[in-house]
Amino acid sequence: RVALKLMSLLGTKQALLMLGIMMSVGILSMFLSNTSTTLMIVPVAQAIASSLDDGSTAAGSLGKPLMLGVGYAASCGGMGTLIGTPPNGVLAAQAEIF
């Protein structure tokens, strides 16, 4: 629902589409594991990229940037909360000691 709401607000331009997917991955990744969030969104991103692909090899292809953006957004979103990724909890525990 988060991704659907963001996508409907941002529209269908390629840059805004990429922003919407990355924002939804980042938000979801704050509360779920980075890996599980990425694995949930990759099939959706592949379907979007294949539906926008017109068969040409022009620079307007969205497949590679979209896949890289999903991974980067999951990593960045995971750093936002303690439960986003396990090293955050380790760092918080070590910070309390010092």
PDB file of N, CA and C in Angstrom:
ATOM      1  N   ARG A   1       0.810  -1.199   0.000  1.00  0.00           N
ATOM      2  CA  ARG A   1       0.000   0.000   0.000  1.00  0.00           C
ATOM      3  C   ARG A   1       0.851   1.261   0.000  1.00  0.00           C
ATOM      4  N   VAL A   2       1.977   1.230   0.693  1.00  0.00           N
ATOM      5  CA  VAL A   2       2.865   2.394   0.726  1.00  0.00           C
ATOM      6  C   VAL A   2       3.374   2.694  -0.674  1.00  0.00           C
ATOM      7  N   ALA A   3       3.850   1.655  -1.354  1.00  0.00           N
ATOM      8  CA  ALA A   3       4.385   1.837  -2.703  1.00  0.00           C
ATOM      9  C   ALA A   3       3.300   2.309  -3.665  1.00  0.00           C
ATOM     10  N   LEU A   4       2.117   1.742  -3.563  1.00  0.00           N
ATOM     11  CA  LEU A   4       1.022   2.129  -4.452  1.00  0.00           C
ATOM     12  C   LEU A   4       0.636   3.585  -4.253  1.00  0.00           C
ATOM     13  N   LYS A   5       0.582   4.030  -3.009  1.00  0.00           N
ATOM     14  CA  LYS A   5       0.226   5.418  -2.719  1.00  0.00           C
ATOM     15  C   LYS A   5       1.295   6.375  -3.251  1.00  0.00           C
ATOM     16  N   LEU A   6       2.565   6.050  -3.013  1.00  0.00           N
ATOM     17  CA  LEU A   6       3.637   6.909  -3.510  1.00  0.00           C
ATOM     18  C   LEU A   6       3.648   6.966  -5.027  1.00  0.00           C
ATOM     19  N   MET A   7       3.449   5.817  -5.659  1.00  0.00           N
ATOM     20  CA  MET A   7       3.477   5.774  -7.126  1.00  0.00           C
ATOM     21  C   MET A   7       2.311   6.566  -7.719  1.00  0.00           C
ATOM     22  N   SER A   8       1.159   6.496  -7.087  1.00  0.00           N
ATOM     23  CA  SER A   8       0.014   7.233  -7.612  1.00  0.00           C
ATOM     24  C   SER A   8       0.183   8.742  -7.407  1.00  0.00           C
ATOM     25  N   LEU A   9       0.894   9.144  -6.360  1.00  0.00           N
ATOM     26  CA  LEU A   9       1.136  10.567  -6.133  1.00  0.00           C
ATOM     27  C   LEU A   9       2.183  11.146  -7.083  1.00  0.00           C
ATOM     28  N   LEU A  10       3.208  10.372  -7.404  1.00  0.00           N
ATOM     29  CA  LEU A  10       4.327  10.902  -8.167  1.00  0.00           C
ATOM     30  C   LEU A  10       4.146  10.847  -9.678  1.00  0.00           C
ATOM     31  N   GLY A  11       3.357   9.948 -10.190  1.00  0.00           N
ATOM     32  CA  GLY A  11       3.109   9.919 -11.621  1.00  0.00           C
ATOM     33  C   GLY A  11       3.955   8.894 -12.367  1.00  0.00           C
ATOM     34  N   THR A  12       4.050   9.076 -13.689  1.00  0.00           N
ATOM     35  CA  THR A  12       4.663   8.049 -14.528  1.00  0.00           C
ATOM     36  C   THR A  12       5.923   8.502 -15.264  1.00  0.00           C
ATOM     37  N   LYS A  13       6.435   9.693 -15.001  1.00  0.00           N
ATOM     38  CA  LYS A  13       7.715  10.071 -15.591  1.00  0.00           C
ATOM     39  C   LYS A  13       8.795   9.161 -15.041  1.00  0.00           C
ATOM     40  N   GLN A  14       9.815   8.886 -15.851  1.00  0.00           N
ATOM     41  CA  GLN A  14      10.839   7.932 -15.426  1.00  0.00           C
ATOM     42  C   GLN A  14      11.556   8.362 -14.157  1.00  0.00           C
ATOM     43  N   ALA A  15      11.917   9.623 -14.057  1.00  0.00           N
ATOM     44  CA  ALA A  15      12.635  10.094 -12.864  1.00  0.00           C
ATOM     45  C   ALA A  15      11.753  10.008 -11.619  1.00  0.00           C
ATOM     46  N   LEU A  16      10.501  10.396 -11.752  1.00  0.00           N
ATOM     47  CA  LEU A  16       9.585  10.341 -10.611  1.00  0.00           C
ATOM     48  C   LEU A  16       9.208   8.903 -10.264  1.00  0.00           C
ATOM     49  N   LEU A  17       9.144   8.053 -11.268  1.00  0.00           N
ATOM     50  CA  LEU A  17       8.884   6.637 -11.044  1.00  0.00           C
ATOM     51  C   LEU A  17      10.020   6.012 -10.244  1.00  0.00           C
ATOM     52  N   MET A  18      11.230   6.347 -10.630  1.00  0.00           N
ATOM     53  CA  MET A  18      12.403   5.857  -9.910  1.00  0.00           C
ATOM     54  C   MET A  18      12.420   6.382  -8.478  1.00  0.00           C
ATOM     55  N   LEU A  19      12.114   7.658  -8.302  1.00  0.00           N
ATOM     56  CA  LEU A  19      12.052   8.251  -6.967  1.00  0.00           C
ATOM     57  C   LEU A  19      10.997   7.566  -6.115  1.00  0.00           C
ATOM     58  N   GLY A  20       9.839   7.297  -6.684  1.00  0.00           N
ATOM     59  CA  GLY A  20       8.764   6.645  -5.936  1.00  0.00           C
ATOM     60  C   GLY A  20       9.138   5.249  -5.484  1.00  0.00           C
ATOM     61  N   ILE A  21       9.754   4.483  -6.360  1.00  0.00           N
ATOM     62  CA  ILE A  21      10.162   3.125  -5.992  1.00  0.00           C
ATOM     63  C   ILE A  21      11.242   3.175  -4.918  1.00  0.00           C
ATOM     64  N   MET A  22      12.210   4.071  -5.091  1.00  0.00           N
ATOM     65  CA  MET A  22      13.281   4.156  -4.108  1.00  0.00           C
ATOM     66  C   MET A  22      12.774   4.647  -2.752  1.00  0.00           C
ATOM     67  N   MET A  23      11.846   5.582  -2.750  1.00  0.00           N
ATOM     68  CA  MET A  23      11.277   6.048  -1.479  1.00  0.00           C
ATOM     69  C   MET A  23      10.503   4.942  -0.774  1.00  0.00           C
ATOM     70  N   SER A  24       9.714   4.192  -1.524  1.00  0.00           N
ATOM     71  CA  SER A  24       8.942   3.126  -0.901  1.00  0.00           C
ATOM     72  C   SER A  24       9.852   2.018  -0.376  1.00  0.00           C
ATOM     73  N   VAL A  25      10.930   1.702  -1.103  1.00  0.00           N
ATOM     74  CA  VAL A  25      11.881   0.698  -0.628  1.00  0.00           C
ATOM     75  C   VAL A  25      12.583   1.201   0.627  1.00  0.00           C
ATOM     76  N   GLY A  26      12.975   2.462   0.638  1.00  0.00           N
ATOM     77  CA  GLY A  26      13.637   3.031   1.803  1.00  0.00           C
ATOM     78  C   GLY A  26      12.750   3.022   3.036  1.00  0.00           C
ATOM     79  N   ILE A  27      11.503   3.377   2.861  1.00  0.00           N
ATOM     80  CA  ILE A  27      10.564   3.393   3.998  1.00  0.00           C
ATOM     81  C   ILE A  27      10.316   1.977   4.505  1.00  0.00           C
ATOM     82  N   LEU A  28      10.079   1.043   3.603  1.00  0.00           N
ATOM     83  CA  LEU A  28       9.849  -0.338   4.021  1.00  0.00           C
ATOM     84  C   LEU A  28      11.089  -0.939   4.681  1.00  0.00           C
ATOM     85  N   SER A  29      12.253  -0.570   4.171  1.00  0.00           N
ATOM     86  CA  SER A  29      13.490  -1.128   4.681  1.00  0.00           C
ATOM     87  C   SER A  29      13.832  -0.622   6.080  1.00  0.00           C
ATOM     88  N   MET A  30      13.207   0.458   6.503  1.00  0.00           N
ATOM     89  CA  MET A  30      13.415   0.936   7.867  1.00  0.00           C
ATOM     90  C   MET A  30      12.819  -0.024   8.899  1.00  0.00           C
ATOM     91  N   PHE A  31      11.809  -0.748   8.508  1.00  0.00           N
ATOM     92  CA  PHE A  31      11.093  -1.591   9.465  1.00  0.00           C
ATOM     93  C   PHE A  31      11.185  -3.075   9.151  1.00  0.00           C
ATOM     94  N   LEU A  32      11.712  -3.414   7.984  1.00  0.00           N
ATOM     95  CA  LEU A  32      11.926  -4.803   7.598  1.00  0.00           C
ATOM     96  C   LEU A  32      13.396  -4.984   7.273  1.00  0.00           C
ATOM     97  N   SER A  33      13.821  -6.190   7.119  1.00  0.00           N
ATOM     98  CA  SER A  33      15.203  -6.470   6.736  1.00  0.00           C
ATOM     99  C   SER A  33      15.474  -5.936   5.333  1.00  0.00           C
ATOM    100  N   ASN A  34      16.695  -5.456   5.123  1.00  0.00           N
ATOM    101  CA  ASN A  34      17.077  -4.942   3.802  1.00  0.00           C
ATOM    102  C   ASN A  34      16.891  -5.993   2.721  1.00  0.00           C
ATOM    103  N   THR A  35      17.316  -7.216   3.021  1.00  0.00           N
ATOM    104  CA  THR A  35      17.246  -8.293   2.036  1.00  0.00           C
ATOM    105  C   THR A  35      15.806  -8.636   1.691  1.00  0.00           C
ATOM    106  N   SER A  36      14.965  -8.746   2.690  1.00  0.00           N
ATOM    107  CA  SER A  36      13.569  -9.104   2.407  1.00  0.00           C
ATOM    108  C   SER A  36      12.844  -7.988   1.670  1.00  0.00           C
ATOM    109  N   THR A  37      13.146  -6.750   1.995  1.00  0.00           N
ATOM    110  CA  THR A  37      12.528  -5.641   1.279  1.00  0.00           C
ATOM    111  C   THR A  37      12.948  -5.635  -0.184  1.00  0.00           C
ATOM    112  N   THR A  38      14.226  -5.844  -0.421  1.00  0.00           N
ATOM    113  CA  THR A  38      14.720  -5.883  -1.797  1.00  0.00           C
ATOM    114  C   THR A  38      14.090  -7.037  -2.567  1.00  0.00           C
ATOM    115  N   LEU A  39      14.016  -8.194  -1.930  1.00  0.00           N
ATOM    116  CA  LEU A  39      13.431  -9.353  -2.616  1.00  0.00           C
ATOM    117  C   LEU A  39      11.942  -9.187  -2.885  1.00  0.00           C
ATOM    118  N   MET A  40      11.257  -8.410  -2.066  1.00  0.00           N
ATOM    119  CA  MET A  40       9.840  -8.147  -2.322  1.00  0.00           C
ATOM    120  C   MET A  40       9.645  -7.197  -3.492  1.00  0.00           C
ATOM    121  N   ILE A  41      10.522  -6.210  -3.615  1.00  0.00           N
ATOM    122  CA  ILE A  41      10.318  -5.153  -4.597  1.00  0.00           C
ATOM    123  C   ILE A  41      10.935  -5.470  -5.960  1.00  0.00           C
ATOM    124  N   VAL A  42      11.955  -6.313  -6.019  1.00  0.00           N
ATOM    125  CA  VAL A  42      12.625  -6.597  -7.297  1.00  0.00           C
ATOM    126  C   VAL A  42      11.663  -7.128  -8.361  1.00  0.00           C
ATOM    127  N   PRO A  43      10.765  -8.074  -8.074  1.00  0.00           N
ATOM    128  CA  PRO A  43       9.831  -8.503  -9.138  1.00  0.00           C
ATOM    129  C   PRO A  43       8.920  -7.376  -9.629  1.00  0.00           C
ATOM    130  N   VAL A  44       8.524  -6.497  -8.729  1.00  0.00           N
ATOM    131  CA  VAL A  44       7.698  -5.352  -9.125  1.00  0.00           C
ATOM    132  C   VAL A  44       8.501  -4.413 -10.013  1.00  0.00           C
ATOM    133  N   ALA A  45       9.745  -4.143  -9.605  1.00  0.00           N
ATOM    134  CA  ALA A  45      10.607  -3.254 -10.397  1.00  0.00           C
ATOM    135  C   ALA A  45      10.921  -3.862 -11.763  1.00  0.00           C
ATOM    136  N   GLN A  46      11.121  -5.184 -11.819  1.00  0.00           N
ATOM    137  CA  GLN A  46      11.362  -5.829 -13.108  1.00  0.00           C
ATOM    138  C   GLN A  46      10.145  -5.720 -14.018  1.00  0.00           C
ATOM    139  N   ALA A  47       8.968  -5.874 -13.454  1.00  0.00           N
ATOM    140  CA  ALA A  47       7.749  -5.759 -14.261  1.00  0.00           C
ATOM    141  C   ALA A  47       7.573  -4.337 -14.778  1.00  0.00           C
ATOM    142  N   ILE A  48       7.874  -3.355 -13.938  1.00  0.00           N
ATOM    143  CA  ILE A  48       7.772  -1.959 -14.369  1.00  0.00           C
ATOM    144  C   ILE A  48       8.792  -1.669 -15.461  1.00  0.00           C
ATOM    145  N   ALA A  49      10.021  -2.137 -15.266  1.00  0.00           N
ATOM    146  CA  ALA A  49      11.070  -1.891 -16.266  1.00  0.00           C
ATOM    147  C   ALA A  49      10.742  -2.562 -17.589  1.00  0.00           C
ATOM    148  N   SER A  50      10.226  -3.787 -17.541  1.00  0.00           N
ATOM    149  CA  SER A  50       9.900  -4.472 -18.797  1.00  0.00           C
ATOM    150  C   SER A  50       8.686  -3.860 -19.486  1.00  0.00           C
ATOM    151  N   SER A  51       7.763  -3.296 -18.729  1.00  0.00           N
ATOM    152  CA  SER A  51       6.606  -2.664 -19.362  1.00  0.00           C
ATOM    153  C   SER A  51       6.978  -1.332 -20.004  1.00  0.00           C
ATOM    154  N   LEU A  52       8.028  -0.674 -19.482  1.00  0.00           N
ATOM    155  CA  LEU A  52       8.462   0.593 -20.066  1.00  0.00           C
ATOM    156  C   LEU A  52       9.503   0.419 -21.156  1.00  0.00           C
ATOM    157  N   ASP A  53      10.080  -0.777 -21.286  1.00  0.00           N
ATOM    158  CA  ASP A  53      11.116  -1.027 -22.291  1.00  0.00           C
ATOM    159  C   ASP A  53      10.466  -1.117 -23.663  1.00  0.00           C
ATOM    160  N   ASP A  54      10.970  -0.310 -24.599  1.00  0.00           N
ATOM    161  CA  ASP A  54      10.396  -0.311 -25.943  1.00  0.00           C
ATOM    162  C   ASP A  54      11.215  -1.126 -26.937  1.00  0.00           C
ATOM    163  N   GLY A  55      12.225  -1.851 -26.456  1.00  0.00           N
ATOM    164  CA  GLY A  55      13.011  -2.699 -27.332  1.00  0.00           C
ATOM    165  C   GLY A  55      14.271  -2.041 -27.867  1.00  0.00           C
ATOM    166  N   SER A  56      14.397  -0.747 -27.707  1.00  0.00           N
ATOM    167  CA  SER A  56      15.605  -0.078 -28.179  1.00  0.00           C
ATOM    168  C   SER A  56      16.685  -0.129 -27.102  1.00  0.00           C
ATOM    169  N   THR A  57      17.908   0.093 -27.509  1.00  0.00           N
ATOM    170  CA  THR A  57      19.014   0.080 -26.559  1.00  0.00           C
ATOM    171  C   THR A  57      19.456   1.504 -26.254  1.00  0.00           C
ATOM    172  N   ALA A  58      18.528   2.426 -26.297  1.00  0.00           N
ATOM    173  CA  ALA A  58      18.854   3.828 -26.055  1.00  0.00           C
ATOM    174  C   ALA A  58      19.169   4.052 -24.582  1.00  0.00           C
ATOM    175  N   ALA A  59      19.642   5.232 -24.284  1.00  0.00           N
ATOM    176  CA  ALA A  59      20.031   5.563 -22.906  1.00  0.00           C
ATOM    177  C   ALA A  59      18.822   5.665 -21.981  1.00  0.00           C
ATOM    178  N   GLY A  60      17.631   5.626 -22.522  1.00  0.00           N
ATOM    179  CA  GLY A  60      16.434   5.756 -21.714  1.00  0.00           C
ATOM    180  C   GLY A  60      16.017   4.478 -21.011  1.00  0.00           C
ATOM    181  N   SER A  61      16.810   3.429 -21.111  1.00  0.00           N
ATOM    182  CA  SER A  61      16.477   2.173 -20.458  1.00  0.00           C
ATOM    183  C   SER A  61      16.459   2.352 -18.953  1.00  0.00           C
ATOM    184  N   LEU A  62      15.471   1.782 -18.314  1.00  0.00           N
ATOM    185  CA  LEU A  62      15.278   1.989 -16.876  1.00  0.00           C
ATOM    186  C   LEU A  62      15.637   0.765 -16.054  1.00  0.00           C
ATOM    187  N   GLY A  63      15.930  -0.364 -16.678  1.00  0.00           N
ATOM    188  CA  GLY A  63      16.152  -1.611 -15.953  1.00  0.00           C
ATOM    189  C   GLY A  63      17.320  -1.590 -14.990  1.00  0.00           C
ATOM    190  N   LYS A  64      18.518  -1.278 -15.480  1.00  0.00           N
ATOM    191  CA  LYS A  64      19.702  -1.286 -14.625  1.00  0.00           C
ATOM    192  C   LYS A  64      19.640  -0.215 -13.536  1.00  0.00           C
ATOM    193  N   PRO A  65      19.308   1.027 -13.878  1.00  0.00           N
ATOM    194  CA  PRO A  65      19.231   2.028 -12.805  1.00  0.00           C
ATOM    195  C   PRO A  65      18.182   1.690 -11.750  1.00  0.00           C
ATOM    196  N   LEU A  66      17.102   1.076 -12.173  1.00  0.00           N
ATOM    197  CA  LEU A  66      16.047   0.728 -11.223  1.00  0.00           C
ATOM    198  C   LEU A  66      16.501  -0.357 -10.265  1.00  0.00           C
ATOM    199  N   MET A  67      17.186  -1.369 -10.765  1.00  0.00           N
ATOM    200  CA  MET A  67      17.684  -2.439  -9.895  1.00  0.00           C
ATOM    201  C   MET A  67      18.748  -1.920  -8.927  1.00  0.00           C
ATOM    202  N   LEU A  68      19.644  -1.080  -9.414  1.00  0.00           N
ATOM    203  CA  LEU A  68      20.648  -0.484  -8.534  1.00  0.00           C
ATOM    204  C   LEU A  68      19.994   0.429  -7.499  1.00  0.00           C
ATOM    205  N   GLY A  69      18.997   1.181  -7.917  1.00  0.00           N
ATOM    206  CA  GLY A  69      18.303   2.078  -7.003  1.00  0.00           C
ATOM    207  C   GLY A  69      17.577   1.342  -5.895  1.00  0.00           C
ATOM    208  N   VAL A  70      17.006   0.188  -6.209  1.00  0.00           N
ATOM    209  CA  VAL A  70      16.323  -0.612  -5.194  1.00  0.00           C
ATOM    210  C   VAL A  70      17.312  -1.071  -4.121  1.00  0.00           C
ATOM    211  N   GLY A  71      18.463  -1.551  -4.552  1.00  0.00           N
ATOM    212  CA  GLY A  71      19.476  -1.998  -3.594  1.00  0.00           C
ATOM    213  C   GLY A  71      20.015  -0.863  -2.736  1.00  0.00           C
ATOM    214  N   TYR A  72      20.317   0.265  -3.365  1.00  0.00           N
ATOM    215  CA  TYR A  72      20.840   1.414  -2.624  1.00  0.00           C
ATOM    216  C   TYR A  72      19.804   1.962  -1.654  1.00  0.00           C
ATOM    217  N   ALA A  73      18.554   2.040  -2.081  1.00  0.00           N
ATOM    218  CA  ALA A  73      17.504   2.563  -1.211  1.00  0.00           C
ATOM    219  C   ALA A  73      17.282   1.651  -0.014  1.00  0.00           C
ATOM    220  N   ALA A  74      17.373   0.339  -0.221  1.00  0.00           N
ATOM    221  CA  ALA A  74      17.212  -0.598   0.893  1.00  0.00           C
ATOM    222  C   ALA A  74      18.343  -0.436   1.899  1.00  0.00           C
ATOM    223  N   SER A  75      19.559  -0.245   1.414  1.00  0.00           N
ATOM    224  CA  SER A  75      20.698  -0.052   2.316  1.00  0.00           C
ATOM    225  C   SER A  75      20.568   1.250   3.093  1.00  0.00           C
ATOM    226  N   CYS A  76      20.197   2.317   2.405  1.00  0.00           N
ATOM    227  CA  CYS A  76      20.047   3.612   3.080  1.00  0.00           C
ATOM    228  C   CYS A  76      18.883   3.603   4.059  1.00  0.00           C
ATOM    229  N   GLY A  77      17.777   3.004   3.682  1.00  0.00           N
ATOM    230  CA  GLY A  77      16.622   2.935   4.575  1.00  0.00           C
ATOM    231  C   GLY A  77      16.892   2.081   5.793  1.00  0.00           C
ATOM    232  N   GLY A  78      17.681   1.032   5.626  1.00  0.00           N
ATOM    233  CA  GLY A  78      18.005   0.160   6.749  1.00  0.00           C
ATOM    234  C   GLY A  78      18.810   0.856   7.823  1.00  0.00           C
ATOM    235  N   MET A  79      19.528   1.892   7.459  1.00  0.00           N
ATOM    236  CA  MET A  79      20.314   2.633   8.443  1.00  0.00           C
ATOM    237  C   MET A  79      19.463   3.610   9.252  1.00  0.00           C
ATOM    238  N   GLY A  80      18.210   3.758   8.888  1.00  0.00           N
ATOM    239  CA  GLY A  80      17.349   4.748   9.533  1.00  0.00           C
ATOM    240  C   GLY A  80      16.849   4.371  10.912  1.00  0.00           C
ATOM    241  N   THR A  81      16.717   3.101  11.202  1.00  0.00           N
ATOM    242  CA  THR A  81      16.212   2.669  12.507  1.00  0.00           C
ATOM    243  C   THR A  81      17.076   1.532  13.039  1.00  0.00           C
ATOM    244  N   LEU A  82      16.915   1.232  14.308  1.00  0.00           N
ATOM    245  CA  LEU A  82      17.679   0.145  14.915  1.00  0.00           C
ATOM    246  C   LEU A  82      17.295  -1.216  14.371  1.00  0.00           C
ATOM    247  N   ILE A  83      16.044  -1.386  13.961  1.00  0.00           N
ATOM    248  CA  ILE A  83      15.606  -2.692  13.479  1.00  0.00           C
ATOM    249  C   ILE A  83      15.786  -2.859  11.978  1.00  0.00           C
ATOM    250  N   GLY A  84      16.268  -1.823  11.295  1.00  0.00           N
ATOM    251  CA  GLY A  84      16.427  -1.885   9.846  1.00  0.00           C
ATOM    252  C   GLY A  84      17.472  -2.882   9.398  1.00  0.00           C
ATOM    253  N   THR A  85      18.578  -2.965  10.119  1.00  0.00           N
ATOM    254  CA  THR A  85      19.654  -3.885   9.773  1.00  0.00           C
ATOM    255  C   THR A  85      20.386  -4.275  11.062  1.00  0.00           C
ATOM    256  N   PRO A  86      20.848  -5.505  11.180  1.00  0.00           N
ATOM    257  CA  PRO A  86      21.446  -5.974  12.435  1.00  0.00           C
ATOM    258  C   PRO A  86      22.644  -5.169  12.951  1.00  0.00           C
ATOM    259  N   PRO A  87      23.542  -4.666  12.112  1.00  0.00           N
ATOM    260  CA  PRO A  87      24.658  -3.887  12.667  1.00  0.00           C
ATOM    261  C   PRO A  87      24.225  -2.650  13.454  1.00  0.00           C
ATOM    262  N   ASN A  88      23.046  -2.118  13.169  1.00  0.00           N
ATOM    263  CA  ASN A  88      22.571  -0.968  13.940  1.00  0.00           C
ATOM    264  C   ASN A  88      22.390  -1.331  15.413  1.00  0.00           C
ATOM    265  N   GLY A  89      21.873  -2.504  15.684  1.00  0.00           N
ATOM    266  CA  GLY A  89      21.696  -2.953  17.058  1.00  0.00           C
ATOM    267  C   GLY A  89      23.019  -3.195  17.755  1.00  0.00           C
ATOM    268  N   VAL A  90      23.970  -3.732  17.022  1.00  0.00           N
ATOM    269  CA  VAL A  90      25.303  -3.963  17.584  1.00  0.00           C
ATOM    270  C   VAL A  90      25.953  -2.641  17.949  1.00  0.00           C
ATOM    271  N   LEU A  91      25.852  -1.667  17.054  1.00  0.00           N
ATOM    272  CA  LEU A  91      26.426  -0.349  17.322  1.00  0.00           C
ATOM    273  C   LEU A  91      25.756   0.314  18.516  1.00  0.00           C
ATOM    274  N   ALA A  92      24.434   0.197  18.623  1.00  0.00           N
ATOM    275  CA  ALA A  92      23.729   0.795  19.757  1.00  0.00           C
ATOM    276  C   ALA A  92      24.163   0.142  21.072  1.00  0.00           C
ATOM    277  N   ALA A  93      24.355  -1.164  21.072  1.00  0.00           N
ATOM    278  CA  ALA A  93      24.794  -1.855  22.288  1.00  0.00           C
ATOM    279  C   ALA A  93      26.209  -1.438  22.669  1.00  0.00           C
ATOM    280  N   GLN A  94      27.074  -1.308  21.683  1.00  0.00           N
ATOM    281  CA  GLN A  94      28.456  -0.884  21.964  1.00  0.00           C
ATOM    282  C   GLN A  94      28.517   0.580  22.397  1.00  0.00           C
ATOM    283  N   ALA A  95      27.644   1.407  21.864  1.00  0.00           N
ATOM    284  CA  ALA A  95      27.615   2.826  22.227  1.00  0.00           C
ATOM    285  C   ALA A  95      27.193   3.003  23.685  1.00  0.00           C
ATOM    286  N   GLU A  96      26.320   2.131  24.188  1.00  0.00           N
ATOM    287  CA  GLU A  96      25.896   2.221  25.588  1.00  0.00           C
ATOM    288  C   GLU A  96      27.042   1.872  26.533  1.00  0.00           C
ATOM    289  N   ILE A  97      27.923   0.993  26.117  1.00  0.00           N
ATOM    290  CA  ILE A  97      29.049   0.598  26.969  1.00  0.00           C
ATOM    291  C   ILE A  97      30.017   1.764  27.133  1.00  0.00           C
ATOM    292  N   PHE A  98      30.255   2.493  26.032  1.00  0.00           N
ATOM    293  CA  PHE A  98      31.199   3.598  26.078  1.00  0.00           C
ATOM    294  C   PHE A  98      30.468   4.841  26.399  1.00  0.00           C
TER     295      PHE A  98
END
